[in-house]
Amino acid sequence: MTAIEIRKVTAHIGAQVTGVDIGKPLDEETVTALRDALNTHKALVFDDVDLDDAGQQAFARHFGALTTAHPTVPAVEGAPNVLPVDSERGRANHWHTDVTFVLNPPQASTLRSITIPPYGGETLIANAAAAYRDLPEPLRALADTLWAEHTNDYDYAVPDEAVDEEQARQRAQFTSITYRTAHPVVRVHPLTGERGLFIGGFAQRIVGLSTGESRKLLDLFQSYVTRPENILRWRWSPNQLVLFDNRITQHYAIDNYDGLPRRLNRVTVAGDVPVGIEGKESYSIAGDASHYTPVAAAA
């Protein structure tokens, strides 16, 4: 195994990794070391990577089977596992965990810098386990009992009259198959046993509550996720890759670059079905995502 060095970026989330060339096949010891670092730091940054789409996919496969690019959004041409996160195709400037509207969301996501604006365009990544630990005991006890319905047909918080023709087309494509899945508000990480708030922008309603009641509770829990102390704010450079644990983080792409070109390529690793603190698994309400992702074992 190469001499891997892990340097923390903030107290609660994020580390930079050096001493490993992720453009080459990795031995089992190296993969184990990276997995351990991911479990601890939730997000890992690799600088000066020499990767194309095929290399990014090969790296991500060290952690498990890949999903296709997205359940409804087209992939990069000729690379069905690669999603272009391109400012020209929309901007994900809302807090979310990737694809939580399906039964088994990805366990991990990789983002690779392709086109970086000269300023702005940072990605925020939040530690949902730290957020859970920050909750006062009465709120933790309440969260432990709750389930939330996640859907891709969510409230964009943009009035219809403010959506232009291209944005309307993109929205229609994103919701071309409606998905609804109930997940525990508190998810138990299958490897670390940590509890994390499993909510974000696709969580639209608390099961058993009205929309208004749900919004108040979700906003309250979300305010702990987005505390500055729990967030890594990553300013992209050329030839970087960020790997983050999608089971216990949220992220947000800041739209602060004046409409300049910005593109990252995303490859995600198939995940397991979330489990709450009582051992109950998430359940699907609508939408079949079998074309998008296999159901992975909890690893």
mmCIF file of C-alpha atoms in Angstrom, residues 54-280:
data_model
loop_
_atom_site.group_PDB
_atom_site.id
_atom_site.type_symbol
_atom_site.label_atom_id
_atom_site.label_comp_id
_atom_site.label_asym_id
_atom_site.label_seq_id
_atom_site.Cartn_x
_atom_site.Cartn_y
_atom_site.Cartn_z
ATOM 1 C CA ALA A 54 -13.467 5.960 -17.701
ATOM 2 C CA GLY A 55 -10.926 6.561 -14.937
ATOM 3 C CA GLN A 56 -13.507 8.194 -12.677
ATOM 4 C CA GLN A 57 -15.798 5.212 -13.128
ATOM 5 C CA ALA A 58 -12.935 2.778 -12.435
ATOM 6 C CA PHE A 59 -12.096 4.619 -9.210
ATOM 7 C CA ALA A 60 -15.719 4.680 -8.044
ATOM 8 C CA ARG A 61 -16.063 0.926 -8.726
ATOM 9 C CA HIS A 62 -13.553 0.239 -5.950
ATOM 10 C CA PHE A 63 -16.405 1.064 -3.567
ATOM 11 C CA GLY A 64 -19.132 -0.997 -5.224
ATOM 12 C CA ALA A 65 -21.321 -1.375 -8.287
ATOM 13 C CA LEU A 66 -22.187 1.833 -10.092
ATOM 14 C CA THR A 67 -25.586 3.334 -10.701
ATOM 15 C CA THR A 68 -26.430 4.690 -14.109
ATOM 16 C CA ALA A 69 -26.176 8.458 -14.340
ATOM 17 C CA HIS A 70 -29.668 9.290 -13.044
ATOM 18 C CA PRO A 71 -33.174 7.799 -13.025
ATOM 19 C CA THR A 72 -34.533 10.439 -15.444
ATOM 20 C CA VAL A 73 -31.713 12.760 -16.598
ATOM 21 C CA PRO A 74 -29.497 11.776 -19.569
ATOM 22 C CA ALA A 75 -25.897 10.670 -19.076
ATOM 23 C CA VAL A 76 -22.777 11.839 -20.853
ATOM 24 C CA GLU A 77 -22.898 10.464 -24.387
ATOM 25 C CA GLY A 78 -21.158 7.088 -24.477
ATOM 26 C CA ALA A 79 -20.786 6.951 -20.681
ATOM 27 C CA PRO A 80 -24.079 5.755 -19.133
ATOM 28 C CA ASN A 81 -22.737 5.944 -15.560
ATOM 29 C CA VAL A 82 -21.607 9.589 -15.810
ATOM 30 C CA LEU A 83 -23.917 12.526 -15.103
ATOM 31 C CA PRO A 84 -22.803 15.964 -16.317
ATOM 32 C CA VAL A 85 -23.445 18.448 -13.495
ATOM 33 C CA ASP A 86 -23.465 21.337 -15.918
ATOM 34 C CA SER A 87 -24.598 24.900 -15.211
ATOM 35 C CA GLU A 88 -26.180 24.942 -18.675
ATOM 36 C CA ARG A 89 -28.470 22.062 -17.668
ATOM 37 C CA GLY A 90 -29.620 23.588 -14.394
ATOM 38 C CA ARG A 91 -28.192 24.477 -11.013
ATOM 39 C CA ALA A 92 -28.492 22.325 -7.895
ATOM 40 C CA ASN A 93 -28.436 25.275 -5.525
ATOM 41 C CA HIS A 94 -30.547 23.611 -2.878
ATOM 42 C CA TRP A 95 -29.539 21.340 -0.021
ATOM 43 C CA HIS A 96 -30.006 17.677 -0.886
ATOM 44 C CA THR A 97 -28.658 14.165 -0.658
ATOM 45 C CA ASP A 98 -28.357 12.565 -4.080
ATOM 46 C CA VAL A 99 -31.446 10.749 -5.392
ATOM 47 C CA THR A 100 -33.139 10.098 -2.048
ATOM 48 C CA PHE A 101 -36.472 9.762 -3.827
ATOM 49 C CA VAL A 102 -35.606 6.144 -4.804
ATOM 50 C CA LEU A 103 -35.648 3.163 -2.459
ATOM 51 C CA ASN A 104 -31.856 2.751 -2.258
ATOM 52 C CA PRO A 105 -30.081 6.051 -2.908
ATOM 53 C CA PRO A 106 -26.376 5.961 -3.810
ATOM 54 C CA GLN A 107 -24.008 5.131 -0.967
ATOM 55 C CA ALA A 108 -21.298 7.436 -2.306
ATOM 56 C CA SER A 109 -20.858 10.124 -4.930
ATOM 57 C CA THR A 110 -17.791 11.295 -6.807
ATOM 58 C CA LEU A 111 -17.535 14.731 -8.422
ATOM 59 C CA ARG A 112 -14.679 15.608 -10.810
ATOM 60 C CA SER A 113 -13.912 19.143 -11.919
ATOM 61 C CA ILE A 114 -14.180 19.672 -15.682
ATOM 62 C CA THR A 115 -14.848 23.407 -16.169
ATOM 63 C CA ILE A 116 -14.334 25.752 -13.223
ATOM 64 C CA PRO A 117 -15.414 29.419 -13.191
ATOM 65 C CA PRO A 118 -12.746 31.960 -12.233
ATOM 66 C CA TYR A 119 -14.624 32.719 -9.047
ATOM 67 C CA GLY A 120 -17.450 31.186 -7.035
ATOM 68 C CA GLY A 121 -19.018 27.826 -7.802
ATOM 69 C CA GLU A 122 -18.082 26.213 -4.497
ATOM 70 C CA THR A 123 -19.735 23.022 -3.289
ATOM 71 C CA LEU A 124 -20.973 22.887 0.295
ATOM 72 C CA ILE A 125 -21.044 19.451 1.978
ATOM 73 C CA ALA A 126 -22.679 19.037 5.395
ATOM 74 C CA ASN A 127 -22.208 16.334 8.019
ATOM 75 C CA ALA A 128 -25.656 14.964 8.884
ATOM 76 C CA ALA A 129 -24.276 12.890 11.783
ATOM 77 C CA ALA A 130 -22.864 16.009 13.456
ATOM 78 C CA ALA A 131 -26.250 17.648 12.907
ATOM 79 C CA TYR A 132 -27.998 14.782 14.711
ATOM 80 C CA ARG A 133 -25.543 15.005 17.607
ATOM 81 C CA ASP A 134 -26.226 18.736 17.859
ATOM 82 C CA LEU A 135 -29.953 18.236 18.392
ATOM 83 C CA PRO A 136 -31.204 18.817 21.928
ATOM 84 C CA GLU A 137 -32.359 15.571 23.492
ATOM 85 C CA PRO A 138 -36.112 16.262 23.058
ATOM 86 C CA LEU A 139 -35.596 16.912 19.337
ATOM 87 C CA ARG A 140 -33.435 13.800 18.949
ATOM 88 C CA ALA A 141 -36.149 11.725 20.602
ATOM 89 C CA LEU A 142 -38.752 13.191 18.238
ATOM 90 C CA ALA A 143 -36.615 12.742 15.117
ATOM 91 C CA ASP A 144 -35.977 9.105 16.033
ATOM 92 C CA THR A 145 -39.696 8.361 15.616
ATOM 93 C CA LEU A 146 -40.317 10.153 12.314
ATOM 94 C CA TRP A 147 -40.412 9.075 8.678
ATOM 95 C CA ALA A 148 -40.381 11.397 5.698
ATOM 96 C CA GLU A 149 -41.667 11.017 2.149
ATOM 97 C CA HIS A 150 -39.056 11.931 -0.469
ATOM 98 C CA THR A 151 -40.038 12.763 -4.052
ATOM 99 C CA ASN A 152 -38.467 14.118 -7.220
ATOM 100 C CA ASP A 153 -41.685 16.047 -7.841
ATOM 101 C CA TYR A 154 -40.682 18.487 -5.166
ATOM 102 C CA ASP A 155 -41.311 22.172 -4.435
ATOM 103 C CA TYR A 156 -38.639 24.069 -6.350
ATOM 104 C CA ALA A 157 -39.626 27.269 -4.511
ATOM 105 C CA VAL A 158 -39.689 29.040 -7.893
ATOM 106 C CA PRO A 159 -43.017 30.402 -9.156
ATOM 107 C CA ASP A 160 -44.106 29.027 -12.525
ATOM 108 C CA GLU A 161 -44.060 32.485 -14.121
ATOM 109 C CA ALA A 162 -40.326 32.768 -13.286
ATOM 110 C CA VAL A 163 -39.465 29.537 -15.135
ATOM 111 C CA ASP A 164 -38.413 29.965 -18.754
ATOM 112 C CA GLU A 165 -39.040 27.444 -21.530
ATOM 113 C CA GLU A 166 -35.707 25.637 -21.106
ATOM 114 C CA GLN A 167 -36.100 25.407 -17.321
ATOM 115 C CA ALA A 168 -39.606 24.044 -17.792
ATOM 116 C CA ARG A 169 -38.248 21.404 -20.180
ATOM 117 C CA GLN A 170 -35.567 20.392 -17.675
ATOM 118 C CA ARG A 171 -38.103 20.209 -14.856
ATOM 119 C CA ALA A 172 -40.425 18.062 -16.968
ATOM 120 C CA GLN A 173 -37.555 15.709 -17.776
ATOM 121 C CA PHE A 174 -36.516 15.461 -14.119
ATOM 122 C CA THR A 175 -40.058 14.505 -13.121
ATOM 123 C CA SER A 176 -40.842 12.346 -16.179
ATOM 124 C CA ILE A 177 -41.090 9.369 -13.808
ATOM 125 C CA THR A 178 -42.563 10.234 -10.432
ATOM 126 C CA TYR A 179 -40.796 8.676 -7.470
ATOM 127 C CA ARG A 180 -41.999 8.653 -3.890
ATOM 128 C CA THR A 181 -40.197 6.812 -1.113
ATOM 129 C CA ALA A 182 -40.541 6.873 2.681
ATOM 130 C CA HIS A 183 -37.251 6.992 4.587
ATOM 131 C CA PRO A 184 -36.505 7.282 8.296
ATOM 132 C CA VAL A 185 -35.686 10.853 9.335
ATOM 133 C CA VAL A 186 -32.836 9.335 11.335
ATOM 134 C CA ARG A 187 -30.815 6.845 9.318
ATOM 135 C CA VAL A 188 -28.339 4.443 10.890
ATOM 136 C CA HIS A 189 -25.116 4.213 8.904
ATOM 137 C CA PRO A 190 -24.545 0.524 8.105
ATOM 138 C CA LEU A 191 -20.767 0.647 8.628
ATOM 139 C CA THR A 192 -20.245 3.068 11.500
ATOM 140 C CA GLY A 193 -23.549 2.782 13.349
ATOM 141 C CA GLU A 194 -23.760 6.578 13.459
ATOM 142 C CA ARG A 195 -27.160 8.201 13.339
ATOM 143 C CA GLY A 196 -27.653 11.001 10.834
ATOM 144 C CA LEU A 197 -30.518 13.244 9.758
ATOM 145 C CA PHE A 198 -31.632 11.821 6.424
ATOM 146 C CA ILE A 199 -33.678 14.665 4.971
ATOM 147 C CA GLY A 200 -32.714 17.404 2.453
ATOM 148 C CA GLY A 201 -34.594 18.994 -0.419
ATOM 149 C CA PHE A 202 -36.329 15.872 -1.695
ATOM 150 C CA ALA A 203 -37.928 15.255 1.731
ATOM 151 C CA GLN A 204 -41.288 16.956 1.334
ATOM 152 C CA ARG A 205 -43.579 15.578 4.015
ATOM 153 C CA ILE A 206 -43.418 13.900 7.401
ATOM 154 C CA VAL A 207 -45.509 10.731 7.291
ATOM 155 C CA GLY A 208 -48.700 11.309 9.284
ATOM 156 C CA LEU A 209 -48.466 15.119 9.316
ATOM 157 C CA SER A 210 -49.882 17.850 7.110
ATOM 158 C CA THR A 211 -47.737 19.669 4.579
ATOM 159 C CA GLY A 212 -47.584 22.764 6.796
ATOM 160 C CA GLU A 213 -46.675 20.817 9.917
ATOM 161 C CA SER A 214 -44.101 18.827 7.959
ATOM 162 C CA ARG A 215 -42.424 21.950 6.578
ATOM 163 C CA LYS A 216 -41.964 23.439 10.042
ATOM 164 C CA LEU A 217 -40.368 20.277 11.416
ATOM 165 C CA LEU A 218 -38.182 19.660 8.372
ATOM 166 C CA ASP A 219 -36.959 23.258 8.426
ATOM 167 C CA LEU A 220 -36.132 22.936 12.106
ATOM 168 C CA PHE A 221 -34.093 19.746 11.632
ATOM 169 C CA GLN A 222 -32.488 21.123 8.478
ATOM 170 C CA SER A 223 -31.225 24.165 10.382
ATOM 171 C CA TYR A 224 -28.942 21.839 12.357
ATOM 172 C CA VAL A 225 -27.585 20.229 9.183
ATOM 173 C CA THR A 226 -26.649 23.607 7.718
ATOM 174 C CA ARG A 227 -24.906 25.041 10.756
ATOM 175 C CA PRO A 228 -21.600 26.524 9.512
ATOM 176 C CA GLU A 229 -19.634 24.308 11.901
ATOM 177 C CA ASN A 230 -20.982 21.209 10.142
ATOM 178 C CA ILE A 231 -20.143 22.336 6.601
ATOM 179 C CA LEU A 232 -17.174 21.940 4.281
ATOM 180 C CA ARG A 233 -17.103 24.785 1.748
ATOM 181 C CA TRP A 234 -14.978 23.512 -1.135
ATOM 182 C CA ARG A 235 -13.531 25.894 -3.725
ATOM 183 C CA TRP A 236 -12.833 23.838 -6.824
ATOM 184 C CA SER A 237 -9.535 23.755 -8.703
ATOM 185 C CA PRO A 238 -8.786 22.008 -12.013
ATOM 186 C CA ASN A 239 -8.262 18.230 -11.906
ATOM 187 C CA GLN A 240 -9.837 17.605 -8.518
ATOM 188 C CA LEU A 241 -12.115 14.806 -7.377
ATOM 189 C CA VAL A 242 -14.308 14.847 -4.289
ATOM 190 C CA LEU A 243 -15.706 11.608 -2.859
ATOM 191 C CA PHE A 244 -18.457 11.937 -0.261
ATOM 192 C CA ASP A 245 -20.624 9.530 1.706
ATOM 193 C CA ASN A 246 -24.125 10.092 0.385
ATOM 194 C CA ARG A 247 -25.659 8.171 3.300
ATOM 195 C CA ILE A 248 -24.724 10.741 5.928
ATOM 196 C CA THR A 249 -24.166 14.066 4.145
ATOM 197 C CA GLN A 250 -26.017 16.724 2.217
ATOM 198 C CA HIS A 251 -24.571 19.088 -0.375
ATOM 199 C CA TYR A 252 -25.331 22.347 -2.167
ATOM 200 C CA ALA A 253 -23.784 23.911 -5.286
ATOM 201 C CA ILE A 254 -23.521 27.667 -4.752
ATOM 202 C CA ASP A 255 -24.834 29.734 -7.673
ATOM 203 C CA ASN A 256 -22.430 32.672 -7.253
ATOM 204 C CA TYR A 257 -20.482 32.742 -10.523
ATOM 205 C CA ASP A 258 -22.502 35.151 -12.687
ATOM 206 C CA GLY A 259 -23.717 32.566 -15.174
ATOM 207 C CA LEU A 260 -20.200 31.549 -16.217
ATOM 208 C CA PRO A 261 -19.617 27.954 -17.391
ATOM 209 C CA ARG A 262 -19.271 25.407 -14.593
ATOM 210 C CA ARG A 263 -19.211 21.640 -15.034
ATOM 211 C CA LEU A 264 -18.459 18.667 -12.819
ATOM 212 C CA ASN A 265 -18.931 15.043 -13.822
ATOM 213 C CA ARG A 266 -20.667 12.824 -11.280
ATOM 214 C CA VAL A 267 -20.397 9.058 -10.828
ATOM 215 C CA THR A 268 -22.315 7.388 -8.004
ATOM 216 C CA VAL A 269 -21.981 4.039 -6.242
ATOM 217 C CA ALA A 270 -25.097 1.923 -5.695
ATOM 218 C CA GLY A 271 -26.367 1.935 -2.137
ATOM 219 C CA ASP A 272 -28.273 -0.170 0.339
ATOM 220 C CA VAL A 273 -31.826 0.395 1.535
ATOM 221 C CA PRO A 274 -31.798 2.881 4.460
ATOM 222 C CA VAL A 275 -32.614 1.566 7.917
ATOM 223 C CA GLY A 276 -33.997 3.491 10.893
ATOM 224 C CA ILE A 277 -33.048 3.092 14.538
ATOM 225 C CA GLU A 278 -35.610 0.308 15.054
ATOM 226 C CA GLY A 279 -34.265 -1.695 12.132
ATOM 227 C CA LYS A 280 -37.153 -0.903 9.800
#
